[in-house]
Structure formats: structure tokens, C-alpha cells
């Protein structure tokens, strides 16, 4: 059957999709095709532009390796990852049992490409960045549930770059983990560890996504932050960051990950006795942050 006009073509494609047996797949494909056809008509897309888009996606795929995921970077820099994170968190909190949401859970943000599973388990108070470049920082706080009850034994999986914004995974030949650890809260829900005060850094810009980011006139940087995955049985896991207040790029994160509630004032401290009793011979920073976990929906 011939297609008399572009709108009729859209209707014909949608009629075929309407036969998809899986209802969720049907919804996803219907909306995707509707919006894609609308986009093509709205911008009056030329064949050359469509081919450039196909070449861009092809190059994005070819840039992926077991150490580099250019499609996730694309999703991050288009704000798509953050949209998905925000919707997932809103869905989880809407599903929480009644009366269990006195205070909302800690806000989530993007995971990013530098998570490395299986970080060493460390004692509370350990220095997790021994030998790593950067100014020392003491991190501490509590984990509670959303009704304010302290949570013991909560797992915190922590990772960051060094004080110059470089992750261990980015260092050629670096086989061992740096500035990463898994810690568990004590009986009062407290956690503490030493690491470094993280610096801002650029995302990888030498691939097709870098070209796209430059093309829209966006700088490539993320503000200083340290990553956390916070998890406990019966609760909704949170993947998030603590951001360094006043870090360059805090207002213009290239992956849109900053949320005001995650920004922390790192306090400058002079050498001397640190809050955990450690004798510091150099200046250092302290950062305090409390995490809140929401109860998971009963299944
Ligand atoms: C990161 O925070 O590690 C990151 C997140 C998204 C893209 C690139 C890096
Ligand atoms: Fe990061």
C-alpha cells in the first residue's frame, strides 16, 4: 500500500506496532515512533542529516570497549540518565508504605562509568585513599530510615577520583583499586572514613559524544564529588554523590547530576587532633552528610 502523506505513514507504522503482544513494548514503541516521526517532520530533516545521525550512533557503538561505555556517556550528556534516575526515585517513594515517608529519602544521581564492583571492605575510620594524590578529608555522618531511625549495618560502597579528578580506572596499567571501599554503619547508624577532597574533572571528550558536547558549546566538566551506593535489606538502594560546595562547575555539571540536597560545605581544618582523634600534621577537610533510606515496597 502506498503512503499518501507523511502523517499517513506514521499511522501505518503505528497500526503495525499495535499488534505487538507485549503491552509495555507496545507502549514504548508507539511513543518512540510517534515522537521520532514528529521530530523528523518538525525539523524537516534532510537525508544528509539523517545519515550524519546514523554515522554518529555507529561511531558511538564502535567507541565502546569493556572499559568505556560511550552510549552511557551519551545518555548522561543528554540528561536522559538523570531523567530515568529521577523517575525511578519518585516511583519508589510513591510506592513506600503509608506513613513511612516522614522525610524523603536521600536524592539519587547518576552512577557514571567508574563504578568498580568488589571494593575492599574497610573498618569505619579507615583511610581509603592511602597514597592517593589530594588533600585529606574526613567524611562522617549517619544513615537513618525516612522516619529518622538510625540504621545499623548499612553498606556504603564509596568511590572517587583523586584530588586532581583522575579515577584509578583511567590510569594506564593501574590494576589495583584506589580511593574505593565498602564500609558498614555501626550500631548507631554512624559511618566515617578518610579519603581526599575530590576535584572537578572532564568526562572523556575524545569520542563522538565529546564532539556532540563541544558542538552544543557545553564545557566537559563535572564538579567535585564522591560517589556512594547505600544499601540495606528491605530498603530502596540509593546511588548518589556528595558534591563539594563552591566547586567549579557546580551550576553546570555536564551530566546534570547535581541536586541541591547533595551539596556539602567541606570545612577547612588546621593540623592537630581530628574529630576521630587522629593527629593530623597537615591541613585537612571535614565533610558531614546524613543519608536516608526509604523502605522498599512489600512484595
Ligand atoms: C562520574 O561521575 O564518574 C561520571 C558520570 C557520568 C559521566 C562521566 C563520569
Ligand atoms: Fe565521578
PDB file of C-alpha atoms and ligand atoms in Angstrom:
ATOM      1  CA  UNK A   1       0.000   0.000   0.000  1.00  0.00           C
ATOM      2  CA  UNK A   2       1.391   3.423  -0.884  1.00  0.00           C
ATOM      3  CA  UNK A   3       1.612   6.206   1.727  1.00  0.00           C
ATOM      4  CA  UNK A   4      -0.218   9.346   0.565  1.00  0.00           C
ATOM      5  CA  UNK A   5       1.499  11.651   3.047  1.00  0.00           C
ATOM      6  CA  UNK A   6       3.948  11.671   5.980  1.00  0.00           C
ATOM      7  CA  UNK A   7       1.177  11.598   8.605  1.00  0.00           C
ATOM      8  CA  UNK A   8      -0.441   8.556   6.960  1.00  0.00           C
ATOM      9  CA  UNK A   9       2.966   6.845   7.019  1.00  0.00           C
ATOM     10  CA  UNK A  10       3.148   7.415  10.797  1.00  0.00           C
ATOM     11  CA  UNK A  11      -0.367   5.944  11.217  1.00  0.00           C
ATOM     12  CA  UNK A  12       0.575   2.860   9.159  1.00  0.00           C
ATOM     13  CA  UNK A  13       3.693   2.197  11.274  1.00  0.00           C
ATOM     14  CA  UNK A  14       1.644   2.627  14.471  1.00  0.00           C
ATOM     15  CA  UNK A  15      -1.006   0.185  13.213  1.00  0.00           C
ATOM     16  CA  UNK A  16       1.678  -2.482  12.842  1.00  0.00           C
ATOM     17  CA  UNK A  17       3.118  -1.749  16.297  1.00  0.00           C
ATOM     18  CA  UNK A  18      -0.390  -2.015  17.777  1.00  0.00           C
ATOM     19  CA  UNK A  19      -0.188  -5.793  17.134  1.00  0.00           C
ATOM     20  CA  UNK A  20       2.841  -6.253  19.425  1.00  0.00           C
ATOM     21  CA  UNK A  21       1.864  -8.881  22.028  1.00  0.00           C
ATOM     22  CA  UNK A  22       3.842  -7.369  24.930  1.00  0.00           C
ATOM     23  CA  UNK A  23       1.796  -4.391  26.219  1.00  0.00           C
ATOM     24  CA  UNK A  24       4.732  -2.433  27.663  1.00  0.00           C
ATOM     25  CA  UNK A  25       6.807  -2.911  24.500  1.00  0.00           C
ATOM     26  CA  UNK A  26       3.763  -1.712  22.525  1.00  0.00           C
ATOM     27  CA  UNK A  27       3.592   1.492  24.592  1.00  0.00           C
ATOM     28  CA  UNK A  28       7.332   2.146  24.300  1.00  0.00           C
ATOM     29  CA  UNK A  29       7.417   1.578  20.534  1.00  0.00           C
ATOM     30  CA  UNK A  30       4.222   3.559  19.863  1.00  0.00           C
ATOM     31  CA  UNK A  31       5.510   6.635  21.700  1.00  0.00           C
ATOM     32  CA  UNK A  32       9.024   6.307  20.282  1.00  0.00           C
ATOM     33  CA  UNK A  33       7.782   6.155  16.677  1.00  0.00           C
ATOM     34  CA  UNK A  34       5.227   8.933  17.226  1.00  0.00           C
ATOM     35  CA  UNK A  35       7.875  11.308  18.641  1.00  0.00           C
ATOM     36  CA  UNK A  36      10.563  10.273  16.156  1.00  0.00           C
ATOM     37  CA  UNK A  37       8.285  10.931  13.171  1.00  0.00           C
ATOM     38  CA  UNK A  38       7.182  14.235  14.736  1.00  0.00           C
ATOM     39  CA  UNK A  39      10.829  15.244  15.189  1.00  0.00           C
ATOM     40  CA  UNK A  40      11.686  14.397  11.584  1.00  0.00           C
ATOM     41  CA  UNK A  41       8.744  16.462  10.295  1.00  0.00           C
ATOM     42  CA  UNK A  42       9.262  19.356  12.728  1.00  0.00           C
ATOM     43  CA  UNK A  43      12.930  19.934  11.788  1.00  0.00           C
ATOM     44  CA  UNK A  44      12.314  18.976   8.124  1.00  0.00           C
ATOM     45  CA  UNK A  45      15.212  16.508   8.384  1.00  0.00           C
ATOM     46  CA  UNK A  46      17.331  16.064   5.238  1.00  0.00           C
ATOM     47  CA  UNK A  47      18.763  12.689   4.073  1.00  0.00           C
ATOM     48  CA  UNK A  48      22.287  14.044   4.754  1.00  0.00           C
ATOM     49  CA  UNK A  49      21.362  14.958   8.340  1.00  0.00           C
ATOM     50  CA  UNK A  50      19.753  11.560   8.932  1.00  0.00           C
ATOM     51  CA  UNK A  51      22.886   9.828   7.589  1.00  0.00           C
ATOM     52  CA  UNK A  52      25.065  12.010   9.881  1.00  0.00           C
ATOM     53  CA  UNK A  53      22.932  10.872  12.833  1.00  0.00           C
ATOM     54  CA  UNK A  54      23.338   7.212  11.805  1.00  0.00           C
ATOM     55  CA  UNK A  55      27.109   7.682  11.456  1.00  0.00           C
ATOM     56  CA  UNK A  56      27.216   9.339  14.897  1.00  0.00           C
ATOM     57  CA  UNK A  57      25.402   6.377  16.506  1.00  0.00           C
ATOM     58  CA  UNK A  58      27.637   3.924  14.644  1.00  0.00           C
ATOM     59  CA  UNK A  59      30.758   5.740  15.917  1.00  0.00           C
ATOM     60  CA  UNK A  60      29.291   5.755  19.439  1.00  0.00           C
ATOM     61  CA  UNK A  61      28.921   1.971  19.305  1.00  0.00           C
ATOM     62  CA  UNK A  62      32.416   1.484  17.893  1.00  0.00           C
ATOM     63  CA  UNK A  63      33.914   3.592  20.714  1.00  0.00           C
ATOM     64  CA  UNK A  64      32.540   1.207  23.369  1.00  0.00           C
ATOM     65  CA  UNK A  65      35.015  -1.244  24.923  1.00  0.00           C
ATOM     66  CA  UNK A  66      34.935  -3.270  28.146  1.00  0.00           C
ATOM     67  CA  UNK A  67      36.397  -0.146  29.857  1.00  0.00           C
ATOM     68  CA  UNK A  68      34.427   2.542  28.075  1.00  0.00           C
ATOM     69  CA  UNK A  69      30.675   2.838  27.528  1.00  0.00           C
ATOM     70  CA  UNK A  70      30.106   5.684  25.081  1.00  0.00           C
ATOM     71  CA  UNK A  71      26.334   5.064  24.930  1.00  0.00           C
ATOM     72  CA  UNK A  72      26.019   5.652  28.689  1.00  0.00           C
ATOM     73  CA  UNK A  73      28.056   8.823  28.245  1.00  0.00           C
ATOM     74  CA  UNK A  74      25.622   9.852  25.511  1.00  0.00           C
ATOM     75  CA  UNK A  75      22.668   9.144  27.780  1.00  0.00           C
ATOM     76  CA  UNK A  76      24.350  11.105  30.611  1.00  0.00           C
ATOM     77  CA  UNK A  77      25.183  14.151  28.497  1.00  0.00           C
ATOM     78  CA  UNK A  78      21.674  14.288  27.021  1.00  0.00           C
ATOM     79  CA  UNK A  79      20.204  14.347  30.535  1.00  0.00           C
ATOM     80  CA  UNK A  80      18.440  11.030  29.805  1.00  0.00           C
ATOM     81  CA  UNK A  81      20.205   9.162  32.640  1.00  0.00           C
ATOM     82  CA  UNK A  82      19.118  11.794  35.165  1.00  0.00           C
ATOM     83  CA  UNK A  83      15.524  11.698  33.874  1.00  0.00           C
ATOM     84  CA  UNK A  84      15.440   7.938  34.444  1.00  0.00           C
ATOM     85  CA  UNK A  85      17.056   8.270  37.907  1.00  0.00           C
ATOM     86  CA  UNK A  86      14.550  10.935  38.988  1.00  0.00           C
ATOM     87  CA  UNK A  87      11.518   8.987  37.728  1.00  0.00           C
ATOM     88  CA  UNK A  88      12.723   5.771  39.407  1.00  0.00           C
ATOM     89  CA  UNK A  89      13.148   7.543  42.714  1.00  0.00           C
ATOM     90  CA  UNK A  90       9.749   9.244  42.514  1.00  0.00           C
ATOM     91  CA  UNK A  91       8.159   5.856  41.688  1.00  0.00           C
ATOM     92  CA  UNK A  92       9.898   4.147  44.628  1.00  0.00           C
ATOM     93  CA  UNK A  93       8.832   6.815  47.108  1.00  0.00           C
ATOM     94  CA  UNK A  94       5.233   6.803  45.823  1.00  0.00           C
ATOM     95  CA  UNK A  95       5.193   3.034  46.435  1.00  0.00           C
ATOM     96  CA  UNK A  96       6.525   3.242  50.013  1.00  0.00           C
ATOM     97  CA  UNK A  97       4.156   2.043  52.738  1.00  0.00           C
ATOM     98  CA  UNK A  98       1.886   4.800  54.155  1.00  0.00           C
ATOM     99  CA  UNK A  99       3.278   6.846  57.000  1.00  0.00           C
ATOM    100  CA  UNK A 100       6.877   5.782  56.255  1.00  0.00           C
ATOM    101  CA  UNK A 101       7.872   8.933  54.370  1.00  0.00           C
ATOM    102  CA  UNK A 102       8.277  11.471  57.207  1.00  0.00           C
ATOM    103  CA  UNK A 103      11.352  12.804  55.397  1.00  0.00           C
ATOM    104  CA  UNK A 104      12.119  11.906  51.812  1.00  0.00           C
ATOM    105  CA  UNK A 105      14.963   9.516  51.036  1.00  0.00           C
ATOM    106  CA  UNK A 106      18.342  10.926  50.007  1.00  0.00           C
ATOM    107  CA  UNK A 107      18.184  12.107  46.421  1.00  0.00           C
ATOM    108  CA  UNK A 108      19.761   9.823  43.847  1.00  0.00           C
ATOM    109  CA  UNK A 109      22.014  10.799  40.967  1.00  0.00           C
ATOM    110  CA  UNK A 110      23.845   9.151  38.079  1.00  0.00           C
ATOM    111  CA  UNK A 111      26.145   6.191  38.694  1.00  0.00           C
ATOM    112  CA  UNK A 112      28.643   7.179  35.996  1.00  0.00           C
ATOM    113  CA  UNK A 113      31.107   4.853  34.293  1.00  0.00           C
ATOM    114  CA  UNK A 114      33.695   4.465  37.067  1.00  0.00           C
ATOM    115  CA  UNK A 115      31.932   2.109  39.475  1.00  0.00           C
ATOM    116  CA  UNK A 116      34.084  -0.991  40.124  1.00  0.00           C
ATOM    117  CA  UNK A 117      32.342  -3.853  41.865  1.00  0.00           C
ATOM    118  CA  UNK A 118      34.029  -5.604  44.774  1.00  0.00           C
ATOM    119  CA  UNK A 119      35.817  -2.704  46.529  1.00  0.00           C
ATOM    120  CA  UNK A 120      37.716  -3.810  49.657  1.00  0.00           C
ATOM    121  CA  UNK A 121      35.749  -3.950  52.905  1.00  0.00           C
ATOM    122  CA  UNK A 122      37.284  -1.468  55.339  1.00  0.00           C
ATOM    123  CA  UNK A 123      36.802  -0.642  59.012  1.00  0.00           C
ATOM    124  CA  UNK A 124      34.988   2.559  59.906  1.00  0.00           C
ATOM    125  CA  UNK A 125      37.530   5.382  60.297  1.00  0.00           C
ATOM    126  CA  UNK A 126      39.984   3.869  57.743  1.00  0.00           C
ATOM    127  CA  UNK A 127      41.874   5.927  55.232  1.00  0.00           C
ATOM    128  CA  UNK A 128      40.545   4.571  51.927  1.00  0.00           C
ATOM    129  CA  UNK A 129      42.885   6.754  49.805  1.00  0.00           C
ATOM    130  CA  UNK A 130      46.316   5.818  51.154  1.00  0.00           C
ATOM    131  CA  UNK A 131      48.957   7.166  48.725  1.00  0.00           C
ATOM    132  CA  UNK A 132      46.354   8.894  46.524  1.00  0.00           C
ATOM    133  CA  UNK A 133      47.047  12.494  45.388  1.00  0.00           C
ATOM    134  CA  UNK A 134      44.876  15.090  47.118  1.00  0.00           C
ATOM    135  CA  UNK A 135      44.067  16.961  50.298  1.00  0.00           C
ATOM    136  CA  UNK A 136      42.888  14.675  53.128  1.00  0.00           C
ATOM    137  CA  UNK A 137      39.219  14.795  54.040  1.00  0.00           C
ATOM    138  CA  UNK A 138      37.345  13.162  56.909  1.00  0.00           C
ATOM    139  CA  UNK A 139      33.828  12.019  55.901  1.00  0.00           C
ATOM    140  CA  UNK A 140      31.266  11.215  58.542  1.00  0.00           C
ATOM    141  CA  UNK A 141      27.534  11.115  59.204  1.00  0.00           C
ATOM    142  CA  UNK A 142      24.658   8.757  59.833  1.00  0.00           C
ATOM    143  CA  UNK A 143      22.282   6.588  57.894  1.00  0.00           C
ATOM    144  CA  UNK A 144      18.666   6.640  59.042  1.00  0.00           C
ATOM    145  CA  UNK A 145      15.411   5.469  57.547  1.00  0.00           C
ATOM    146  CA  UNK A 146      12.878   8.037  56.388  1.00  0.00           C
ATOM    147  CA  UNK A 147      11.279   8.123  59.851  1.00  0.00           C
ATOM    148  CA  UNK A 148      14.664   9.123  61.330  1.00  0.00           C
ATOM    149  CA  UNK A 149      15.555   5.758  62.919  1.00  0.00           C
ATOM    150  CA  UNK A 150      19.322   5.061  62.805  1.00  0.00           C
ATOM    151  CA  UNK A 151      20.172   2.047  60.648  1.00  0.00           C
ATOM    152  CA  UNK A 152      22.958  -0.300  61.732  1.00  0.00           C
ATOM    153  CA  UNK A 153      24.927  -2.456  59.293  1.00  0.00           C
ATOM    154  CA  UNK A 154      24.070  -0.400  56.196  1.00  0.00           C
ATOM    155  CA  UNK A 155      26.525  -0.970  53.361  1.00  0.00           C
ATOM    156  CA  UNK A 156      28.223   2.117  51.898  1.00  0.00           C
ATOM    157  CA  UNK A 157      30.136   1.468  48.691  1.00  0.00           C
ATOM    158  CA  UNK A 158      32.297   4.564  48.139  1.00  0.00           C
ATOM    159  CA  UNK A 159      34.439   5.668  45.188  1.00  0.00           C
ATOM    160  CA  UNK A 160      36.025   8.843  43.830  1.00  0.00           C
ATOM    161  CA  UNK A 161      38.816  10.124  41.637  1.00  0.00           C
ATOM    162  CA  UNK A 162      41.932  11.579  43.208  1.00  0.00           C
ATOM    163  CA  UNK A 163      42.483  15.202  44.207  1.00  0.00           C
ATOM    164  CA  UNK A 164      43.083  16.008  40.535  1.00  0.00           C
ATOM    165  CA  UNK A 165      39.961  14.293  39.271  1.00  0.00           C
ATOM    166  CA  UNK A 166      41.548  11.100  37.920  1.00  0.00           C
ATOM    167  CA  UNK A 167      39.955   7.688  38.659  1.00  0.00           C
ATOM    168  CA  UNK A 168      42.076   4.561  39.136  1.00  0.00           C
ATOM    169  CA  UNK A 169      40.312   3.035  36.083  1.00  0.00           C
ATOM    170  CA  UNK A 170      41.698   5.843  33.934  1.00  0.00           C
ATOM    171  CA  UNK A 171      45.336   5.207  34.885  1.00  0.00           C
ATOM    172  CA  UNK A 172      47.157   3.032  32.314  1.00  0.00           C
ATOM    173  CA  UNK A 173      48.374  -0.182  33.978  1.00  0.00           C
ATOM    174  CA  UNK A 174      46.668   0.550  37.345  1.00  0.00           C
ATOM    175  CA  UNK A 175      45.371  -2.901  38.264  1.00  0.00           C
ATOM    176  CA  UNK A 176      44.506  -2.197  41.918  1.00  0.00           C
ATOM    177  CA  UNK A 177      41.631  -0.118  43.192  1.00  0.00           C
ATOM    178  CA  UNK A 178      42.344   3.363  44.573  1.00  0.00           C
ATOM    179  CA  UNK A 179      40.057   5.560  46.694  1.00  0.00           C
ATOM    180  CA  UNK A 180      37.360   2.871  46.912  1.00  0.00           C
ATOM    181  CA  UNK A 181      35.917   0.948  49.839  1.00  0.00           C
ATOM    182  CA  UNK A 182      32.893  -0.761  51.280  1.00  0.00           C
ATOM    183  CA  UNK A 183      32.029   0.177  54.864  1.00  0.00           C
ATOM    184  CA  UNK A 184      29.174  -0.676  57.216  1.00  0.00           C
ATOM    185  CA  UNK A 185      27.434   1.655  59.647  1.00  0.00           C
ATOM    186  CA  UNK A 186      27.838   0.981  63.390  1.00  0.00           C
ATOM    187  CA  UNK A 187      25.056   0.230  65.885  1.00  0.00           C
ATOM    188  CA  UNK A 188      24.032   3.940  65.922  1.00  0.00           C
ATOM    189  CA  UNK A 189      23.953   4.146  62.139  1.00  0.00           C
ATOM    190  CA  UNK A 190      27.202   6.120  62.008  1.00  0.00           C
ATOM    191  CA  UNK A 191      29.851   5.954  59.312  1.00  0.00           C
ATOM    192  CA  UNK A 192      33.264   7.602  58.984  1.00  0.00           C
ATOM    193  CA  UNK A 193      36.321   7.288  56.768  1.00  0.00           C
ATOM    194  CA  UNK A 194      39.228   9.308  55.434  1.00  0.00           C
ATOM    195  CA  UNK A 195      39.757   9.979  51.760  1.00  0.00           C
ATOM    196  CA  UNK A 196      40.642  13.050  49.711  1.00  0.00           C
ATOM    197  CA  UNK A 197      38.616  16.141  48.821  1.00  0.00           C
ATOM    198  CA  UNK A 198      37.582  15.403  45.234  1.00  0.00           C
ATOM    199  CA  UNK A 199      38.284  17.764  42.359  1.00  0.00           C
ATOM    200  CA  UNK A 200      36.196  18.608  39.306  1.00  0.00           C
ATOM    201  CA  UNK A 201      37.146  16.688  36.147  1.00  0.00           C
ATOM    202  CA  UNK A 202      36.244  16.388  32.466  1.00  0.00           C
ATOM    203  CA  UNK A 203      34.332  13.457  31.022  1.00  0.00           C
ATOM    204  CA  UNK A 204      36.131  11.642  28.143  1.00  0.00           C
ATOM    205  CA  UNK A 205      35.970  14.036  25.192  1.00  0.00           C
ATOM    206  CA  UNK A 206      37.977  12.148  22.554  1.00  0.00           C
ATOM    207  CA  UNK A 207      34.977  10.262  21.093  1.00  0.00           C
ATOM    208  CA  UNK A 208      31.748  11.117  19.263  1.00  0.00           C
ATOM    209  CA  UNK A 209      29.999  12.241  22.467  1.00  0.00           C
ATOM    210  CA  UNK A 210      32.827  14.754  23.060  1.00  0.00           C
ATOM    211  CA  UNK A 211      32.168  16.155  19.569  1.00  0.00           C
ATOM    212  CA  UNK A 212      28.470  16.488  20.353  1.00  0.00           C
ATOM    213  CA  UNK A 213      29.186  18.184  23.725  1.00  0.00           C
ATOM    214  CA  UNK A 214      31.580  20.665  22.054  1.00  0.00           C
ATOM    215  CA  UNK A 215      29.063  21.148  19.260  1.00  0.00           C
ATOM    216  CA  UNK A 216      26.410  22.437  21.656  1.00  0.00           C
ATOM    217  CA  UNK A 217      29.000  24.735  23.293  1.00  0.00           C
ATOM    218  CA  UNK A 218      28.946  22.887  26.640  1.00  0.00           C
ATOM    219  CA  UNK A 219      32.136  22.527  28.734  1.00  0.00           C
ATOM    220  CA  UNK A 220      33.081  18.901  29.542  1.00  0.00           C
ATOM    221  CA  UNK A 221      33.336  19.126  33.344  1.00  0.00           C
ATOM    222  CA  UNK A 222      31.703  17.608  36.374  1.00  0.00           C
ATOM    223  CA  UNK A 223      32.025  19.442  39.717  1.00  0.00           C
ATOM    224  CA  UNK A 224      33.997  17.753  42.539  1.00  0.00           C
ATOM    225  CA  UNK A 225      32.074  14.828  44.032  1.00  0.00           C
ATOM    226  CA  UNK A 226      32.437  11.465  45.751  1.00  0.00           C
ATOM    227  CA  UNK A 227      30.152   8.559  44.830  1.00  0.00           C
ATOM    228  CA  UNK A 228      28.105   6.388  47.217  1.00  0.00           C
ATOM    229  CA  UNK A 229      25.873   3.350  46.833  1.00  0.00           C
ATOM    230  CA  UNK A 230      23.958   2.972  50.087  1.00  0.00           C
ATOM    231  CA  UNK A 231      22.044  -0.254  50.608  1.00  0.00           C
ATOM    232  CA  UNK A 232      20.272  -2.286  53.278  1.00  0.00           C
ATOM    233  CA  UNK A 233      17.850  -5.216  53.094  1.00  0.00           C
ATOM    234  CA  UNK A 234      14.190  -4.139  52.991  1.00  0.00           C
ATOM    235  CA  UNK A 235      15.097  -0.632  51.766  1.00  0.00           C
ATOM    236  CA  UNK A 236      15.438   1.080  48.405  1.00  0.00           C
ATOM    237  CA  UNK A 237      19.144   1.321  47.495  1.00  0.00           C
ATOM    238  CA  UNK A 238      20.433   4.796  46.688  1.00  0.00           C
ATOM    239  CA  UNK A 239      23.191   5.555  44.189  1.00  0.00           C
ATOM    240  CA  UNK A 240      24.269   9.114  44.762  1.00  0.00           C
ATOM    241  CA  UNK A 241      27.124  11.604  45.273  1.00  0.00           C
ATOM    242  CA  UNK A 242      28.192  14.199  47.788  1.00  0.00           C
ATOM    243  CA  UNK A 243      29.157  17.338  45.843  1.00  0.00           C
ATOM    244  CA  UNK A 244      31.786  19.817  47.054  1.00  0.00           C
ATOM    245  CA  UNK A 245      30.081  23.193  47.648  1.00  0.00           C
ATOM    246  CA  UNK A 246      31.573  26.006  45.535  1.00  0.00           C
ATOM    247  CA  UNK A 247      33.412  23.544  43.288  1.00  0.00           C
ATOM    248  CA  UNK A 248      33.872  24.934  39.775  1.00  0.00           C
ATOM    249  CA  UNK A 249      31.028  23.754  37.509  1.00  0.00           C
ATOM    250  CA  UNK A 250      28.603  23.092  40.381  1.00  0.00           C
ATOM    251  CA  UNK A 251      25.998  25.115  38.428  1.00  0.00           C
ATOM    252  CA  UNK A 252      26.670  23.499  35.056  1.00  0.00           C
ATOM    253  CA  UNK A 253      27.525  19.782  35.517  1.00  0.00           C
ATOM    254  CA  UNK A 254      27.888  18.304  32.032  1.00  0.00           C
ATOM    255  CA  UNK A 255      25.716  15.311  33.065  1.00  0.00           C
ATOM    256  CA  UNK A 256      23.070  17.304  35.014  1.00  0.00           C
ATOM    257  CA  UNK A 257      23.700  15.248  38.183  1.00  0.00           C
ATOM    258  CA  UNK A 258      23.771  17.991  40.832  1.00  0.00           C
ATOM    259  CA  UNK A 259      20.889  18.198  43.308  1.00  0.00           C
ATOM    260  CA  UNK A 260      20.954  20.939  45.942  1.00  0.00           C
ATOM    261  CA  UNK A 261      20.384  18.486  48.786  1.00  0.00           C
ATOM    262  CA  UNK A 262      23.645  16.690  47.896  1.00  0.00           C
ATOM    263  CA  UNK A 263      25.912  19.761  48.099  1.00  0.00           C
ATOM    264  CA  UNK A 264      28.103  19.779  51.208  1.00  0.00           C
ATOM    265  CA  UNK A 265      30.305  22.541  52.641  1.00  0.00           C
ATOM    266  CA  UNK A 266      33.693  20.934  53.211  1.00  0.00           C
ATOM    267  CA  UNK A 267      35.131  22.599  56.340  1.00  0.00           C
ATOM    268  CA  UNK A 268      38.837  23.534  56.266  1.00  0.00           C
ATOM    269  CA  UNK A 269      40.741  22.364  59.385  1.00  0.00           C
ATOM    270  CA  UNK A 270      44.210  23.200  60.692  1.00  0.00           C
ATOM    271  CA  UNK A 271      46.721  20.490  61.634  1.00  0.00           C
ATOM    272  CA  UNK A 272      46.006  18.967  65.040  1.00  0.00           C
ATOM    273  CA  UNK A 273      43.620  16.444  66.555  1.00  0.00           C
ATOM    274  CA  UNK A 274      40.903  15.392  64.093  1.00  0.00           C
ATOM    275  CA  UNK A 275      37.323  14.533  65.208  1.00  0.00           C
ATOM    276  CA  UNK A 276      38.227  10.821  65.364  1.00  0.00           C
ATOM    277  CA  UNK A 277      41.317  11.503  67.495  1.00  0.00           C
ATOM    278  CA  UNK A 278      43.774  11.118  64.601  1.00  0.00           C
ATOM    279  CA  UNK A 279      46.743  13.526  64.920  1.00  0.00           C
ATOM    280  CA  UNK A 280      46.930  15.447  61.620  1.00  0.00           C
ATOM    281  CA  UNK A 281      50.228  17.065  60.669  1.00  0.00           C
ATOM    282  CA  UNK A 282      48.773  18.789  57.577  1.00  0.00           C
ATOM    283  CA  UNK A 283      45.625  20.855  56.997  1.00  0.00           C
ATOM    284  CA  UNK A 284      42.604  18.724  56.118  1.00  0.00           C
ATOM    285  CA  UNK A 285      38.860  18.956  55.432  1.00  0.00           C
ATOM    286  CA  UNK A 286      35.796  17.546  57.108  1.00  0.00           C
ATOM    287  CA  UNK A 287      32.532  16.709  55.338  1.00  0.00           C
ATOM    288  CA  UNK A 288      29.396  15.649  57.194  1.00  0.00           C
ATOM    289  CA  UNK A 289      26.406  14.104  55.441  1.00  0.00           C
ATOM    290  CA  UNK A 290      23.443  12.042  56.638  1.00  0.00           C
ATOM    291  CA  UNK A 291      21.809   9.536  54.283  1.00  0.00           C
ATOM    292  CA  UNK A 292      18.164   8.423  54.449  1.00  0.00           C
ATOM    293  CA  UNK A 293      16.831   5.180  53.002  1.00  0.00           C
ATOM    294  CA  UNK A 294      13.174   4.583  52.176  1.00  0.00           C
ATOM    295  CA  UNK A 295      11.504   1.259  52.987  1.00  0.00           C
ATOM    296  CA  UNK A 296      11.022  -0.996  49.973  1.00  0.00           C
ATOM    297  CA  UNK A 297       7.526  -1.851  48.808  1.00  0.00           C
ATOM    298  CA  UNK A 298       6.336  -5.083  50.423  1.00  0.00           C
ATOM    299  CA  UNK A 299       6.197  -7.772  47.719  1.00  0.00           C
TER     300      UNK A 299
HETATM  301  C1  LIG B   1      31.237  10.239  37.017  1.00  0.00           C
HETATM  302  O1  LIG B   1      30.796  10.859  37.933  1.00  0.00           O
HETATM  303  O2  LIG B   1      32.127   9.490  37.330  1.00  0.00           O
HETATM  304  C2  LIG B   1      30.695  10.374  35.617  1.00  0.00           C
HETATM  305  C3  LIG B   1      29.337  10.399  35.444  1.00  0.00           C
HETATM  306  C4  LIG B   1      28.816  10.499  34.166  1.00  0.00           C
HETATM  307  C5  LIG B   1      29.653  10.581  33.078  1.00  0.00           C
HETATM  308  C6  LIG B   1      31.038  10.572  33.255  1.00  0.00           C
HETATM  309  C7  LIG B   1      31.558  10.464  34.542  1.00  0.00           C
HETATM  310 FE1  LIG B   2      32.529  10.704  39.307  1.00  0.00          FE
END
